[in-house]
């Protein structure tokens, strides 16, 4: 019967092959050649998952060299079919002009218990080995996993979401287009707050808004670097760049007008506006800043506070080419450019775009 089955496949008479295979496995369920031909029948019937399952079972069940070789060849063919389908899908995903725009794919944190189950799925979708997949899937915070054409990122992101792996994607242009105003001080009235701020041209202006429009606060610390003199192990004097301090930042997000109000400790004028701060010269910057943050917390109970900037930045700082395309809108004095500033703008800009989508996680 095996010879008749082989002839049926050679003649592409798959209906006859199916009847013969069914009869053979009914008479001899453990017949390994029968199982192999069953896998081959699945393969030619475009039932690739079932075919792969049969071929992999054979690799575990037999030491017969001929069957093993045939099963490996079958798996290779299936992999080639998958790869061809993947490439074609990506071509279609980036076919429209808008799909070629630069974007990012961001992985969301996963509980370690669930993570173990998702690693094989992530590895399969992104064509990685399990060890690399384990290292990439985040547990603490967002990870900017990939940059590229937004159509391709959407293709992968959709597969990941369908596999239960939380992620999202967006265009870099969506971050670039956000208006950012540098806050100098606030004046509070009965129903609204007026903010005095500077635009990207350093022009001072003011506008009033309702505090209910603020949907989120983004908190972050940006390192301040200085050149210091040090002595190495050979007692030679060397110059190093070290983190000497941190600047405190707080972004207020107003998705309705796609605007960020950016406040930072050394840029806010604590001597004007809100009467929350003593005029005493003994007040430190830290005390004034903490008082301002406390006022914001009291006045913005509806605004979610985002505090995961530092772990996020650590995953993206080496992506200089992408970060160079994001105006930082950070007005700290820098002797040298640093990716920390653009990373903060990216983090805050992502959150504003997610707020526009109604993101609730």
Coordinates of C-alpha atoms in Angstrom, one line a residue:
X1 CA 0.0 0.0 0.0
X2 CA 2.9 2.4 0.7
X3 CA 4.0 2.1 -3.0
X4 CA 0.4 2.9 -4.1
X5 CA 0.4 6.0 -1.8
X6 CA 3.8 7.1 -3.2
X7 CA 2.5 6.7 -6.8
X8 CA -0.6 8.7 -5.9
X9 CA 1.5 11.6 -4.6
X10 CA 3.8 11.4 -7.7
X11 CA 0.7 11.7 -9.9
X12 CA -0.8 14.5 -7.7
X13 CA -3.8 12.3 -7.2
X14 CA -4.4 13.5 -3.6
X15 CA -7.9 12.2 -3.2
X16 CA -6.7 8.6 -3.8
X17 CA -3.7 9.2 -1.5
X18 CA -6.1 10.4 1.2
X19 CA -8.2 7.2 1.0
X20 CA -5.2 5.0 1.0
X21 CA -3.6 6.8 4.0
X22 CA -6.8 6.6 6.0
X23 CA -7.1 2.9 5.3
X24 CA -3.4 2.3 6.2
X25 CA -3.6 4.1 9.5
X26 CA -6.9 2.4 10.4
X27 CA -5.2 -1.0 10.0
X28 CA -1.9 0.1 11.5
X29 CA -2.1 3.3 13.5
X30 CA 1.5 3.2 14.5
X31 CA 2.9 2.9 11.0
X32 CA 5.5 5.6 10.7
X33 CA 5.5 5.8 7.0
X34 CA 1.7 6.2 7.1
X35 CA 2.1 9.1 9.5
X36 CA 4.7 10.7 7.2
X37 CA 2.4 10.5 4.3
X38 CA -0.4 12.0 6.4
X39 CA 1.9 14.9 7.1
X40 CA 2.7 15.3 3.4
X41 CA -1.1 15.2 2.7
X42 CA -1.6 18.0 5.1
X43 CA 1.3 19.9 3.5
X44 CA -0.2 19.7 0.0
X45 CA -3.6 20.6 1.3
X46 CA -2.2 23.9 2.8
X47 CA -2.7 22.7 6.4
X48 CA 0.7 23.8 7.4
X49 CA 0.4 23.7 11.1
X50 CA -0.9 20.1 11.1
X51 CA 1.8 19.1 8.7
X52 CA 4.5 20.6 11.0
X53 CA 3.0 18.9 14.0
X54 CA 3.2 15.5 12.2
X55 CA 6.8 16.0 11.0
X56 CA 8.0 17.1 14.4
X57 CA 6.3 14.0 16.0
X58 CA 8.2 11.8 13.6
X59 CA 11.5 13.4 14.7
X60 CA 10.8 12.4 18.2
X61 CA 9.4 8.9 17.5
X62 CA 11.8 7.3 15.2
X63 CA 15.5 6.7 14.4
X64 CA 14.8 5.5 10.9
X65 CA 17.2 7.6 8.8
X66 CA 14.9 7.7 5.7
X67 CA 11.9 8.9 7.6
X68 CA 13.9 11.4 9.6
X69 CA 15.4 12.9 6.3
X70 CA 11.9 13.1 4.8
X71 CA 10.5 14.8 7.9
X72 CA 13.3 17.3 8.0
X73 CA 12.9 18.1 4.3
X74 CA 9.1 18.6 4.9
X75 CA 9.9 21.0 7.8
X76 CA 12.3 22.9 5.5
X77 CA 9.7 23.3 2.8
X78 CA 7.1 24.5 5.4
X79 CA 9.7 27.1 6.6
X80 CA 10.3 28.3 3.1
X81 CA 6.6 28.7 2.6
X82 CA 6.2 30.7 5.8
X83 CA 9.2 32.9 4.9
X84 CA 7.8 33.6 1.4
X85 CA 4.4 34.4 2.9
X86 CA 5.9 36.7 5.5
X87 CA 7.9 38.7 2.9
X88 CA 4.9 39.1 0.7
X89 CA 2.8 40.3 3.6
X90 CA 5.5 42.9 4.5
X91 CA 5.6 44.1 0.9
X92 CA 1.8 44.6 1.0
X93 CA 2.0 46.2 4.5
X94 CA 4.3 49.0 3.2
X95 CA 2.7 49.4 -0.2
X96 CA 0.9 52.7 0.6
X97 CA 3.1 55.9 0.8
X98 CA 2.0 56.5 4.4
X99 CA 3.1 53.0 5.4
X100 CA 6.7 54.0 4.6
X101 CA 6.9 56.6 7.3
X102 CA 9.4 56.0 10.2
X103 CA 7.8 54.5 13.3
X104 CA 8.6 52.6 16.4
X105 CA 7.3 49.3 17.9
X106 CA 7.0 49.3 21.7
X107 CA 6.7 46.2 23.8
X108 CA 4.8 46.5 27.1
X109 CA 5.9 44.9 30.3
X110 CA 4.8 41.3 31.0
X111 CA 4.3 39.5 34.3
X112 CA 7.1 36.9 34.7
X113 CA 4.6 34.0 35.1
X114 CA 2.9 34.9 31.8
X115 CA 6.2 35.8 30.1
X116 CA 7.3 32.2 30.2
X117 CA 4.3 31.1 28.1
X118 CA 4.8 34.0 25.6
X119 CA 8.5 33.6 24.9
X120 CA 8.0 30.8 22.3
X121 CA 5.4 32.8 20.5
X122 CA 7.5 35.9 20.5
X123 CA 10.5 33.9 19.3
X124 CA 8.5 32.4 16.4
X125 CA 6.9 35.7 15.2
X126 CA 10.2 37.6 15.4
X127 CA 12.3 34.7 14.2
X128 CA 14.5 34.6 17.3
X129 CA 16.0 31.9 19.5
X130 CA 14.2 31.4 22.9
X131 CA 17.2 32.8 24.9
X132 CA 17.2 36.1 22.9
X133 CA 13.4 36.3 23.1
X134 CA 13.5 36.0 26.9
X135 CA 16.1 38.8 27.2
X136 CA 14.0 41.1 24.9
X137 CA 10.5 40.8 26.4
X138 CA 10.3 43.4 29.2
X139 CA 9.2 42.9 32.8
X140 CA 9.7 46.5 34.2
X141 CA 8.5 49.0 31.6
X142 CA 8.1 49.8 28.0
X143 CA 10.9 48.7 25.6
X144 CA 11.3 50.4 22.2
X145 CA 12.0 47.1 20.4
X146 CA 12.2 48.1 16.7
X147 CA 12.2 51.2 14.5
X148 CA 11.4 51.1 10.8
X149 CA 8.6 51.5 8.3
X150 CA 5.3 51.9 10.1
X151 CA 3.5 49.4 7.8
X152 CA 6.0 46.7 8.7
X153 CA 5.9 47.5 12.4
X154 CA 2.1 47.3 12.3
X155 CA 2.4 43.9 10.6
X156 CA 4.5 42.5 13.4
X157 CA 2.6 44.3 16.1
X158 CA -0.7 42.9 15.0
X159 CA 0.8 39.3 15.1
X160 CA 2.2 40.0 18.6
X161 CA -1.1 41.3 19.9
X162 CA -3.0 38.3 18.4
X163 CA -0.5 36.0 20.3
X164 CA -1.3 37.8 23.6
X165 CA 1.9 39.9 23.6
X166 CA 1.0 43.5 24.6
X167 CA 2.6 46.1 22.3
X168 CA 1.8 49.2 20.3
X169 CA 3.3 51.2 17.4
X170 CA 3.2 54.8 16.3
X171 CA 4.8 57.1 13.7
X172 CA 7.7 59.4 14.8
X173 CA 5.8 62.2 13.0
X174 CA 3.1 61.9 15.7
X175 CA 5.7 62.9 18.3
X176 CA 7.3 65.5 16.1
X177 CA 4.0 67.4 15.6
X178 CA 3.3 67.9 19.3
X179 CA 3.3 71.5 20.5
X180 CA 5.5 72.0 23.6
X181 CA 5.5 75.1 25.8
X182 CA 8.0 75.8 28.5
X183 CA 6.1 76.9 31.6
X184 CA 7.4 79.9 33.5
X185 CA 4.6 80.2 36.1
X186 CA 0.9 79.7 36.7
X187 CA -1.8 82.1 37.8
X188 CA -4.9 80.5 39.4
X189 CA -8.4 81.9 39.1
X190 CA -11.7 80.6 40.2
X191 CA -12.5 78.4 37.2
X192 CA -9.3 78.3 35.1
X193 CA -5.6 78.5 35.3
X194 CA -3.5 80.8 33.2
X195 CA 0.0 79.6 32.2
X196 CA 2.8 82.0 31.2
X197 CA 5.1 80.1 28.9
X198 CA 7.5 80.2 26.0
X199 CA 7.1 78.6 22.6
X200 CA 9.8 77.0 20.5
X201 CA 10.9 80.4 19.3
X202 CA 11.4 81.5 22.9
X203 CA 8.5 84.0 22.7
X204 CA 6.7 84.6 25.9
X205 CA 2.9 84.3 25.9
X206 CA 0.0 83.2 28.0
X207 CA -3.3 81.2 27.7
X208 CA -5.9 79.9 30.0
X209 CA -7.2 76.4 30.3
X210 CA -9.4 74.2 32.5
X211 CA -7.4 71.8 34.7
X212 CA -9.8 69.0 33.7
X213 CA -8.2 69.1 30.3
X214 CA -5.0 67.7 31.7
X215 CA -5.2 63.9 31.4
X216 CA -1.7 62.9 32.5
X217 CA 1.4 64.1 34.3
X218 CA 4.8 62.8 33.1
X219 CA 7.5 62.9 35.7
X220 CA 11.2 62.4 34.9
X221 CA 14.7 63.2 35.9
X222 CA 17.3 64.2 33.3
X223 CA 21.0 63.9 34.2
X224 CA 23.2 67.0 34.2
X225 CA 26.7 66.1 33.0
X226 CA 29.9 67.9 33.9
X227 CA 33.6 67.5 33.0
X228 CA 35.5 66.5 36.1
X229 CA 39.2 65.9 36.7
X230 CA 40.1 62.5 38.1
X231 CA 43.2 60.4 38.7
X232 CA 43.6 56.9 37.2
X233 CA 45.3 53.9 38.7
X234 CA 48.6 55.1 37.3
X235 CA 48.2 58.4 39.1
X236 CA 47.6 60.2 35.8
X237 CA 45.2 63.1 35.6
X238 CA 42.3 62.4 33.3
X239 CA 39.1 64.2 32.4
X240 CA 35.8 62.4 32.6
X241 CA 32.1 63.2 31.9
X242 CA 30.1 62.4 35.0
X243 CA 26.6 62.9 36.2
X244 CA 26.7 65.6 38.7
X245 CA 23.1 66.3 39.3
X246 CA 19.5 65.7 38.0
X247 CA 17.0 68.2 36.7
X248 CA 13.4 67.5 37.7
X249 CA 10.8 67.6 34.9
X250 CA 7.0 67.4 34.9
X251 CA 5.0 67.4 31.7
X252 CA 1.3 68.2 31.7
X253 CA -0.5 66.6 28.8
X254 CA -3.4 68.2 27.1
X255 CA -4.4 65.7 24.3
X256 CA -7.4 67.8 23.3
X257 CA -5.1 70.4 21.8
X258 CA -2.1 68.0 21.3
X259 CA 0.0 70.1 23.7
X260 CA 2.6 69.5 26.4
X261 CA 3.2 72.1 29.1
X262 CA 6.7 71.4 30.2
X263 CA 7.8 72.4 33.7
X264 CA 11.3 71.9 35.1
X265 CA 12.8 73.0 38.4
X266 CA 15.4 75.5 37.2
X267 CA 13.0 76.9 34.5
X268 CA 10.0 77.7 36.7
X269 CA 9.8 81.2 38.3
X270 CA 8.8 80.4 41.9
X271 CA 8.7 84.1 42.7
X272 CA 5.7 84.8 40.4
X273 CA 2.2 83.5 40.1
X274 CA 0.9 80.9 42.6
X275 CA 1.2 82.0 46.2
X276 CA 2.4 78.6 47.3
X277 CA 6.0 79.6 47.9
X278 CA 7.5 81.6 50.6
X279 CA 9.6 84.5 49.4
X280 CA 12.3 83.6 52.0
X281 CA 15.7 83.3 50.5
X282 CA 16.2 80.2 52.7
X283 CA 13.8 78.2 50.5
X284 CA 15.7 75.6 48.5
X285 CA 15.0 74.6 44.9
X286 CA 14.0 71.2 46.1
X287 CA 11.4 72.6 48.6
X288 CA 9.9 74.9 46.0
X289 CA 9.7 72.1 43.5
X290 CA 8.1 69.7 45.9
X291 CA 5.5 72.3 46.8
X292 CA 4.7 72.8 43.1
X293 CA 4.4 69.1 42.5
X294 CA 2.1 68.8 45.6
X295 CA -0.1 71.6 44.2
X296 CA -0.3 69.8 40.9
X297 CA -1.3 66.6 42.6
X298 CA -4.1 68.3 44.5
X299 CA -5.4 70.2 41.5
X300 CA -5.2 67.3 39.0
X301 CA -6.7 64.3 40.8
X302 CA -8.0 63.0 37.4
X303 CA -4.5 63.0 35.8
X304 CA -2.6 59.7 35.8
X305 CA 1.0 60.1 36.9
X306 CA 3.6 58.4 34.6
X307 CA 6.9 57.7 36.3
X308 CA 8.6 55.1 34.2
X309 CA 10.9 57.3 32.2
X310 CA 14.3 56.1 33.4
X311 CA 13.8 52.4 32.6
X312 CA 12.3 53.4 29.3
X313 CA 15.2 55.6 28.4
X314 CA 17.7 52.9 29.2
X315 CA 16.1 50.8 26.3
X316 CA 16.3 53.6 23.8
X317 CA 19.4 55.7 24.4
X318 CA 21.5 53.8 21.9
X319 CA 19.1 54.5 19.1
X320 CA 20.7 57.8 18.1
X321 CA 19.6 57.9 14.5
X322 CA 15.9 57.7 15.5
X323 CA 16.3 60.1 18.5
X324 CA 18.0 62.7 16.3
X325 CA 14.8 63.1 14.4
X326 CA 12.9 64.1 17.6
X327 CA 13.3 67.8 18.7
X328 CA 13.8 67.5 22.5
X329 CA 12.2 70.8 23.6
X330 CA 14.5 70.5 26.7
X331 CA 16.1 73.8 27.5
X332 CA 18.9 72.6 29.7
X333 CA 22.4 74.0 29.2
X334 CA 24.4 71.2 27.6
X335 CA 28.1 71.3 26.7
X336 CA 27.5 68.2 24.5
X337 CA 24.3 66.8 23.1
X338 CA 22.8 63.9 25.0
X339 CA 20.1 61.4 23.9
X340 CA 18.4 61.7 27.3
X341 CA 16.6 64.9 26.3
X342 CA 15.1 63.4 23.1
X343 CA 14.3 60.2 25.0
X344 CA 12.2 62.3 27.5
X345 CA 10.3 64.0 24.6
X346 CA 9.7 60.6 23.0
X347 CA 8.4 59.1 26.3
X348 CA 6.1 62.0 26.9
X349 CA 5.0 62.2 23.3
X350 CA 4.1 58.5 23.3
X351 CA 2.0 58.9 26.3
X352 CA 0.1 61.9 24.8
X353 CA -0.6 59.9 21.7
X354 CA -1.8 56.9 23.8
X355 CA -4.1 59.3 25.7
X356 CA -5.6 60.4 22.3
X357 CA -6.3 56.7 21.6
X358 CA -8.0 56.2 25.0
X359 CA -5.2 53.9 26.3
X360 CA -6.1 52.7 29.7
X361 CA -3.3 50.3 30.7

